[in-house]
Amino acid sequence: MLRIREGCYQFMIQDAFRRFPNEACGILAGKDGLARTFFAMKNTDESPLSYLMDPKEQFHVMKHIREGNEEMLAIYHSHVASPAYPSSKDVQLAFYPDVYYVLISLQDRSRPVAKAYRIQEGHVREEPFKVIPEESR
Amino acid sequence: MQIVVNGKKEEVGERTTVASLLKEKKIMMEMVAVELNGTVLPRSRYAETSLKEGDRVEFLYYMGGG
């Protein structure tokens, strides 16, 4: 199960709000299934309907993750006006079957919804995830 | 010859190009960005770019959606 440090989780939610009305995107990294590092990534589309990360920034972040002996655990993005469920474009562009895809829906901005999925060979499967308080291990 | 692919050392043939390396790994060129020795390589140059001993190749899948 994906576990996300509370601080990391809060950064992600704040990032989605900060970039509203456009979609936000980022990468969660960590070890042993525990995400403890959040990278907010530029959405080169700058759109409320889609996101595309900048490959140069992706290379930089992926090397940083590797050098920190961590691994990419999840790719996150927000939906500003639709539920936290992968769109057909999300499924089409899901090239990492072994990472989680985390979606934040701001459809109701007073109550953001976060969900995690695995997307493998076009099949979407919701996965439970847990937010881990900072003081616990 | 030895090159480094995504941080890991790998042995490849002498005439390996970026395109043939991706093909060997069963990776579709349209899905990835490639960086060679710190510089992002345009897809149009994958086939003509031969790899040399010690080259550092990074590739990653595009991350996007709607």
PDB file of C-alpha atoms in Angstrom:
ATOM      1  CA  MET A   1       0.000   0.000   0.000  1.00  0.00           C
ATOM      2  CA  LEU A   2       1.203   3.528  -0.752  1.00  0.00           C
ATOM      3  CA  ARG A   3       1.940   5.535   2.376  1.00  0.00           C
ATOM      4  CA  ILE A   4       2.455   9.294   2.197  1.00  0.00           C
ATOM      5  CA  ARG A   5       4.037  11.428   4.889  1.00  0.00           C
ATOM      6  CA  GLU A   6       1.531  13.979   6.122  1.00  0.00           C
ATOM      7  CA  GLY A   7       3.797  16.923   5.257  1.00  0.00           C
ATOM      8  CA  CYS A   8       4.245  15.601   1.749  1.00  0.00           C
ATOM      9  CA  TYR A   9       0.494  15.058   1.417  1.00  0.00           C
ATOM     10  CA  GLN A  10      -0.275  18.577   2.601  1.00  0.00           C
ATOM     11  CA  PHE A  11       2.252  20.068   0.154  1.00  0.00           C
ATOM     12  CA  MET A  12       0.525  18.197  -2.645  1.00  0.00           C
ATOM     13  CA  ILE A  13      -2.945  19.459  -1.709  1.00  0.00           C
ATOM     14  CA  GLN A  14      -1.629  23.018  -1.320  1.00  0.00           C
ATOM     15  CA  ASP A  15       0.097  22.765  -4.692  1.00  0.00           C
ATOM     16  CA  ALA A  16      -3.188  21.776  -6.363  1.00  0.00           C
ATOM     17  CA  PHE A  17      -4.910  24.829  -4.840  1.00  0.00           C
ATOM     18  CA  ARG A  18      -1.984  27.126  -5.630  1.00  0.00           C
ATOM     19  CA  ARG A  19      -2.122  26.293  -9.321  1.00  0.00           C
ATOM     20  CA  PHE A  20      -5.894  26.345  -9.638  1.00  0.00           C
ATOM     21  CA  PRO A  21      -7.588  26.939 -12.117  1.00  0.00           C
ATOM     22  CA  ASN A  22      -4.945  25.001 -14.039  1.00  0.00           C
ATOM     23  CA  GLU A  23      -4.066  21.391 -13.412  1.00  0.00           C
ATOM     24  CA  ALA A  24      -1.113  20.848 -11.109  1.00  0.00           C
ATOM     25  CA  CYS A  25       1.315  17.941 -11.381  1.00  0.00           C
ATOM     26  CA  GLY A  26       4.207  16.473  -9.466  1.00  0.00           C
ATOM     27  CA  ILE A  27       6.152  13.455  -8.335  1.00  0.00           C
ATOM     28  CA  LEU A  28       6.216  11.695  -4.963  1.00  0.00           C
ATOM     29  CA  ALA A  29       9.411   9.893  -4.021  1.00  0.00           C
ATOM     30  CA  GLY A  30      10.544   7.782  -1.120  1.00  0.00           C
ATOM     31  CA  LYS A  31      11.592   4.335  -0.032  1.00  0.00           C
ATOM     32  CA  ASP A  32       9.833   1.114   0.891  1.00  0.00           C
ATOM     33  CA  GLY A  33       6.472   2.426  -0.259  1.00  0.00           C
ATOM     34  CA  LEU A  34       6.647   5.519   1.984  1.00  0.00           C
ATOM     35  CA  ALA A  35       6.535   8.799   0.048  1.00  0.00           C
ATOM     36  CA  ARG A  36       8.398  11.486   1.936  1.00  0.00           C
ATOM     37  CA  THR A  37       9.522  13.871  -0.815  1.00  0.00           C
ATOM     38  CA  PHE A  38       7.232  15.922  -2.997  1.00  0.00           C
ATOM     39  CA  PHE A  39       8.343  17.587  -6.218  1.00  0.00           C
ATOM     40  CA  ALA A  40       5.960  20.122  -7.717  1.00  0.00           C
ATOM     41  CA  MET A  41       6.508  19.952 -11.470  1.00  0.00           C
ATOM     42  CA  LYS A  42       5.796  22.553 -14.105  1.00  0.00           C
ATOM     43  CA  ASN A  43       2.691  21.890 -16.178  1.00  0.00           C
ATOM     44  CA  THR A  44       3.926  22.929 -19.615  1.00  0.00           C
ATOM     45  CA  ASP A  45       0.331  22.828 -20.888  1.00  0.00           C
ATOM     46  CA  GLU A  46      -0.689  25.473 -18.310  1.00  0.00           C
ATOM     47  CA  SER A  47      -4.225  24.231 -18.783  1.00  0.00           C
ATOM     48  CA  PRO A  48      -7.278  23.390 -16.675  1.00  0.00           C
ATOM     49  CA  LEU A  49      -7.825  20.354 -18.913  1.00  0.00           C
ATOM     50  CA  SER A  50      -4.441  18.685 -19.221  1.00  0.00           C
ATOM     51  CA  TYR A  51      -0.896  18.469 -17.937  1.00  0.00           C
ATOM     52  CA  LEU A  52       2.457  17.611 -19.428  1.00  0.00           C
ATOM     53  CA  MET A  53       5.675  17.690 -17.449  1.00  0.00           C
ATOM     54  CA  ASP A  54       8.820  19.276 -18.853  1.00  0.00           C
ATOM     55  CA  PRO A  55      11.277  16.447 -19.727  1.00  0.00           C
ATOM     56  CA  LYS A  56      14.278  18.603 -18.690  1.00  0.00           C
ATOM     57  CA  GLU A  57      12.774  19.053 -15.250  1.00  0.00           C
ATOM     58  CA  GLN A  58      11.837  15.367 -15.149  1.00  0.00           C
ATOM     59  CA  PHE A  59      15.468  14.378 -15.845  1.00  0.00           C
ATOM     60  CA  HIS A  60      16.680  16.703 -13.120  1.00  0.00           C
ATOM     61  CA  VAL A  61      14.219  15.382 -10.559  1.00  0.00           C
ATOM     62  CA  MET A  62      14.709  11.722 -11.469  1.00  0.00           C
ATOM     63  CA  LYS A  63      18.475  12.062 -10.997  1.00  0.00           C
ATOM     64  CA  HIS A  64      17.919  13.857  -7.697  1.00  0.00           C
ATOM     65  CA  ILE A  65      15.649  11.022  -6.537  1.00  0.00           C
ATOM     66  CA  ARG A  66      18.211   8.404  -7.568  1.00  0.00           C
ATOM     67  CA  GLU A  67      21.091  10.238  -5.897  1.00  0.00           C
ATOM     68  CA  GLY A  68      19.043  10.368  -2.698  1.00  0.00           C
ATOM     69  CA  ASN A  69      18.630   6.584  -2.873  1.00  0.00           C
ATOM     70  CA  GLU A  70      14.917   7.021  -3.232  1.00  0.00           C
ATOM     71  CA  GLU A  71      12.567   5.951  -5.988  1.00  0.00           C
ATOM     72  CA  MET A  72       9.613   7.495  -7.731  1.00  0.00           C
ATOM     73  CA  LEU A  73       6.549   6.095  -5.986  1.00  0.00           C
ATOM     74  CA  ALA A  74       3.748   8.177  -7.460  1.00  0.00           C
ATOM     75  CA  ILE A  75       2.863  10.675 -10.146  1.00  0.00           C
ATOM     76  CA  TYR A  76       0.255  13.165  -9.053  1.00  0.00           C
ATOM     77  CA  HIS A  77      -1.948  15.637 -10.851  1.00  0.00           C
ATOM     78  CA  SER A  78      -5.110  17.548 -10.119  1.00  0.00           C
ATOM     79  CA  HIS A  79      -8.495  17.642 -11.772  1.00  0.00           C
ATOM     80  CA  VAL A  80     -10.038  21.051 -11.318  1.00  0.00           C
ATOM     81  CA  ALA A  81     -13.589  20.313 -12.401  1.00  0.00           C
ATOM     82  CA  SER A  82     -13.953  16.552 -12.523  1.00  0.00           C
ATOM     83  CA  PRO A  83     -13.733  13.658 -10.069  1.00  0.00           C
ATOM     84  CA  ALA A  84     -10.482  12.127  -8.842  1.00  0.00           C
ATOM     85  CA  TYR A  85     -10.573   9.395 -11.457  1.00  0.00           C
ATOM     86  CA  PRO A  86      -8.141   8.945 -14.378  1.00  0.00           C
ATOM     87  CA  SER A  87      -9.372  10.398 -17.659  1.00  0.00           C
ATOM     88  CA  SER A  88      -8.958   8.493 -20.911  1.00  0.00           C
ATOM     89  CA  LYS A  89      -5.900  10.669 -21.629  1.00  0.00           C
ATOM     90  CA  ASP A  90      -4.472   9.789 -18.197  1.00  0.00           C
ATOM     91  CA  VAL A  91      -4.854   6.103 -19.033  1.00  0.00           C
ATOM     92  CA  GLN A  92      -3.412   6.535 -22.517  1.00  0.00           C
ATOM     93  CA  LEU A  93      -0.312   8.285 -21.143  1.00  0.00           C
ATOM     94  CA  ALA A  94       0.233   6.041 -18.122  1.00  0.00           C
ATOM     95  CA  PHE A  95       3.625   4.594 -19.022  1.00  0.00           C
ATOM     96  CA  TYR A  96       4.689   3.650 -15.502  1.00  0.00           C
ATOM     97  CA  PRO A  97       2.783   0.507 -14.460  1.00  0.00           C
ATOM     98  CA  ASP A  98       4.726   0.157 -11.212  1.00  0.00           C
ATOM     99  CA  VAL A  99       4.016   3.579  -9.753  1.00  0.00           C
ATOM    100  CA  TYR A 100       0.837   4.937  -8.260  1.00  0.00           C
ATOM    101  CA  TYR A 101      -1.111   7.658  -9.991  1.00  0.00           C
ATOM    102  CA  VAL A 102      -2.512  10.043  -7.391  1.00  0.00           C
ATOM    103  CA  LEU A 103      -5.364  12.326  -8.392  1.00  0.00           C
ATOM    104  CA  ILE A 104      -6.602  15.325  -6.448  1.00  0.00           C
ATOM    105  CA  SER A 105     -10.034  16.599  -7.375  1.00  0.00           C
ATOM    106  CA  LEU A 106     -10.875  20.224  -6.650  1.00  0.00           C
ATOM    107  CA  GLN A 107     -14.335  19.841  -8.141  1.00  0.00           C
ATOM    108  CA  ASP A 108     -15.617  20.860  -4.714  1.00  0.00           C
ATOM    109  CA  ARG A 109     -12.900  23.212  -3.507  1.00  0.00           C
ATOM    110  CA  SER A 110     -14.195  23.142   0.052  1.00  0.00           C
ATOM    111  CA  ARG A 111     -13.600  19.398   0.111  1.00  0.00           C
ATOM    112  CA  PRO A 112     -10.626  18.228  -2.013  1.00  0.00           C
ATOM    113  CA  VAL A 113     -10.622  14.515  -2.757  1.00  0.00           C
ATOM    114  CA  ALA A 114      -7.436  12.456  -3.173  1.00  0.00           C
ATOM    115  CA  LYS A 115      -7.354   8.969  -4.629  1.00  0.00           C
ATOM    116  CA  ALA A 116      -4.578   6.626  -5.748  1.00  0.00           C
ATOM    117  CA  TYR A 117      -4.601   4.223  -8.677  1.00  0.00           C
ATOM    118  CA  ARG A 118      -2.482   1.739 -10.519  1.00  0.00           C
ATOM    119  CA  ILE A 119      -2.863   1.955 -14.277  1.00  0.00           C
ATOM    120  CA  GLN A 120      -1.595  -1.142 -16.036  1.00  0.00           C
ATOM    121  CA  GLU A 121      -2.154  -2.000 -19.688  1.00  0.00           C
ATOM    122  CA  GLY A 122      -5.133   0.314 -19.863  1.00  0.00           C
ATOM    123  CA  HIS A 123      -6.756  -1.039 -16.708  1.00  0.00           C
ATOM    124  CA  VAL A 124      -7.416   1.318 -13.835  1.00  0.00           C
ATOM    125  CA  ARG A 125      -7.454  -0.063 -10.307  1.00  0.00           C
ATOM    126  CA  GLU A 126      -8.058   2.109  -7.268  1.00  0.00           C
ATOM    127  CA  GLU A 127      -5.588   1.444  -4.464  1.00  0.00           C
ATOM    128  CA  PRO A 128      -5.883   2.412  -0.829  1.00  0.00           C
ATOM    129  CA  PHE A 129      -3.274   4.771   0.546  1.00  0.00           C
ATOM    130  CA  LYS A 130      -2.472   5.990   4.004  1.00  0.00           C
ATOM    131  CA  VAL A 131      -1.318   9.391   5.234  1.00  0.00           C
ATOM    132  CA  ILE A 132       1.360   8.866   7.874  1.00  0.00           C
ATOM    133  CA  PRO A 133       1.757  11.436  10.663  1.00  0.00           C
ATOM    134  CA  GLU A 134       5.190  13.038  10.712  1.00  0.00           C
ATOM    135  CA  GLU A 135       6.252  11.713  14.102  1.00  0.00           C
ATOM    136  CA  SER A 136       5.630   8.026  13.330  1.00  0.00           C
ATOM    137  CA  ARG A 137       7.756   5.696  11.198  1.00  0.00           C
TER     138      ARG A 137
ATOM    139  CA  MET B   1      31.670  -1.214 -24.633  1.00  0.00           C
ATOM    140  CA  GLN B   2      30.310   0.076 -21.386  1.00  0.00           C
ATOM    141  CA  ILE B   3      27.809   2.893 -21.062  1.00  0.00           C
ATOM    142  CA  VAL B   4      25.661   4.128 -18.181  1.00  0.00           C
ATOM    143  CA  VAL B   5      21.899   3.913 -18.652  1.00  0.00           C
ATOM    144  CA  ASN B   6      19.718   5.621 -16.063  1.00  0.00           C
ATOM    145  CA  GLY B   7      22.594   5.449 -13.601  1.00  0.00           C
ATOM    146  CA  LYS B   8      23.424   1.774 -14.170  1.00  0.00           C
ATOM    147  CA  LYS B   9      26.398   0.421 -16.096  1.00  0.00           C
ATOM    148  CA  GLU B  10      25.511  -1.661 -19.135  1.00  0.00           C
ATOM    149  CA  GLU B  11      27.466  -3.483 -21.824  1.00  0.00           C
ATOM    150  CA  VAL B  12      26.311  -2.723 -25.358  1.00  0.00           C
ATOM    151  CA  GLY B  13      27.594  -3.506 -28.838  1.00  0.00           C
ATOM    152  CA  GLU B  14      30.064  -1.231 -30.607  1.00  0.00           C
ATOM    153  CA  ARG B  15      27.568   0.058 -33.160  1.00  0.00           C
ATOM    154  CA  THR B  16      24.783   0.860 -30.763  1.00  0.00           C
ATOM    155  CA  THR B  17      22.788   3.994 -31.484  1.00  0.00           C
ATOM    156  CA  VAL B  18      20.249   5.653 -29.243  1.00  0.00           C
ATOM    157  CA  ALA B  19      17.480   4.250 -31.456  1.00  0.00           C
ATOM    158  CA  SER B  20      18.855   0.700 -31.364  1.00  0.00           C
ATOM    159  CA  LEU B  21      19.311   0.880 -27.593  1.00  0.00           C
ATOM    160  CA  LEU B  22      15.652   1.832 -27.169  1.00  0.00           C
ATOM    161  CA  LYS B  23      14.595  -0.867 -29.608  1.00  0.00           C
ATOM    162  CA  GLU B  24      16.600  -3.457 -27.701  1.00  0.00           C
ATOM    163  CA  LYS B  25      14.792  -2.401 -24.538  1.00  0.00           C
ATOM    164  CA  LYS B  26      11.452  -2.615 -26.380  1.00  0.00           C
ATOM    165  CA  ILE B  27      10.765   1.066 -25.740  1.00  0.00           C
ATOM    166  CA  MET B  28       8.766   3.011 -28.299  1.00  0.00           C
ATOM    167  CA  MET B  29      10.620   6.186 -29.245  1.00  0.00           C
ATOM    168  CA  GLU B  30       7.413   8.233 -29.211  1.00  0.00           C
ATOM    169  CA  MET B  31       6.945   7.589 -25.500  1.00  0.00           C
ATOM    170  CA  VAL B  32      10.300   8.718 -24.158  1.00  0.00           C
ATOM    171  CA  ALA B  33      12.617  11.669 -23.852  1.00  0.00           C
ATOM    172  CA  VAL B  34      16.337  10.916 -24.035  1.00  0.00           C
ATOM    173  CA  GLU B  35      19.237  12.770 -22.506  1.00  0.00           C
ATOM    174  CA  LEU B  36      22.787  12.007 -23.645  1.00  0.00           C
ATOM    175  CA  ASN B  37      25.613  13.219 -21.416  1.00  0.00           C
ATOM    176  CA  GLY B  38      23.393  15.856 -19.881  1.00  0.00           C
ATOM    177  CA  THR B  39      21.812  17.196 -23.077  1.00  0.00           C
ATOM    178  CA  VAL B  40      18.279  16.384 -24.179  1.00  0.00           C
ATOM    179  CA  LEU B  41      18.450  14.763 -27.590  1.00  0.00           C
ATOM    180  CA  PRO B  42      15.801  15.563 -30.228  1.00  0.00           C
ATOM    181  CA  ARG B  43      13.956  12.449 -31.346  1.00  0.00           C
ATOM    182  CA  SER B  44      15.024  13.121 -34.949  1.00  0.00           C
ATOM    183  CA  ARG B  45      18.622  12.358 -33.907  1.00  0.00           C
ATOM    184  CA  TYR B  46      18.067   9.031 -32.125  1.00  0.00           C
ATOM    185  CA  ALA B  47      18.863   6.931 -35.196  1.00  0.00           C
ATOM    186  CA  GLU B  48      21.990   8.847 -36.216  1.00  0.00           C
ATOM    187  CA  THR B  49      23.503   9.198 -32.747  1.00  0.00           C
ATOM    188  CA  SER B  50      26.052   6.474 -32.059  1.00  0.00           C
ATOM    189  CA  LEU B  51      27.000   5.754 -28.488  1.00  0.00           C
ATOM    190  CA  LYS B  52      30.585   5.805 -27.261  1.00  0.00           C
ATOM    191  CA  GLU B  53      32.357   4.169 -24.349  1.00  0.00           C
ATOM    192  CA  GLY B  54      31.405   5.890 -21.107  1.00  0.00           C
ATOM    193  CA  ASP B  55      28.380   7.727 -22.505  1.00  0.00           C
ATOM    194  CA  ARG B  56      25.675   8.488 -19.987  1.00  0.00           C
ATOM    195  CA  VAL B  57      22.198   7.899 -21.349  1.00  0.00           C
ATOM    196  CA  GLU B  58      19.065   8.801 -19.461  1.00  0.00           C
ATOM    197  CA  PHE B  59      15.610   8.077 -20.732  1.00  0.00           C
ATOM    198  CA  LEU B  60      12.217   8.591 -19.200  1.00  0.00           C
ATOM    199  CA  TYR B  61       8.646   8.289 -20.235  1.00  0.00           C
ATOM    200  CA  TYR B  62       6.617  11.403 -20.785  1.00  0.00           C
ATOM    201  CA  MET B  63       4.351  12.173 -17.883  1.00  0.00           C
ATOM    202  CA  GLY B  64       1.111  13.789 -18.831  1.00  0.00           C
ATOM    203  CA  GLY B  65      -2.622  13.412 -19.025  1.00  0.00           C
ATOM    204  CA  GLY B  66      -5.834  15.287 -18.747  1.00  0.00           C
TER     205      GLY B  66
END
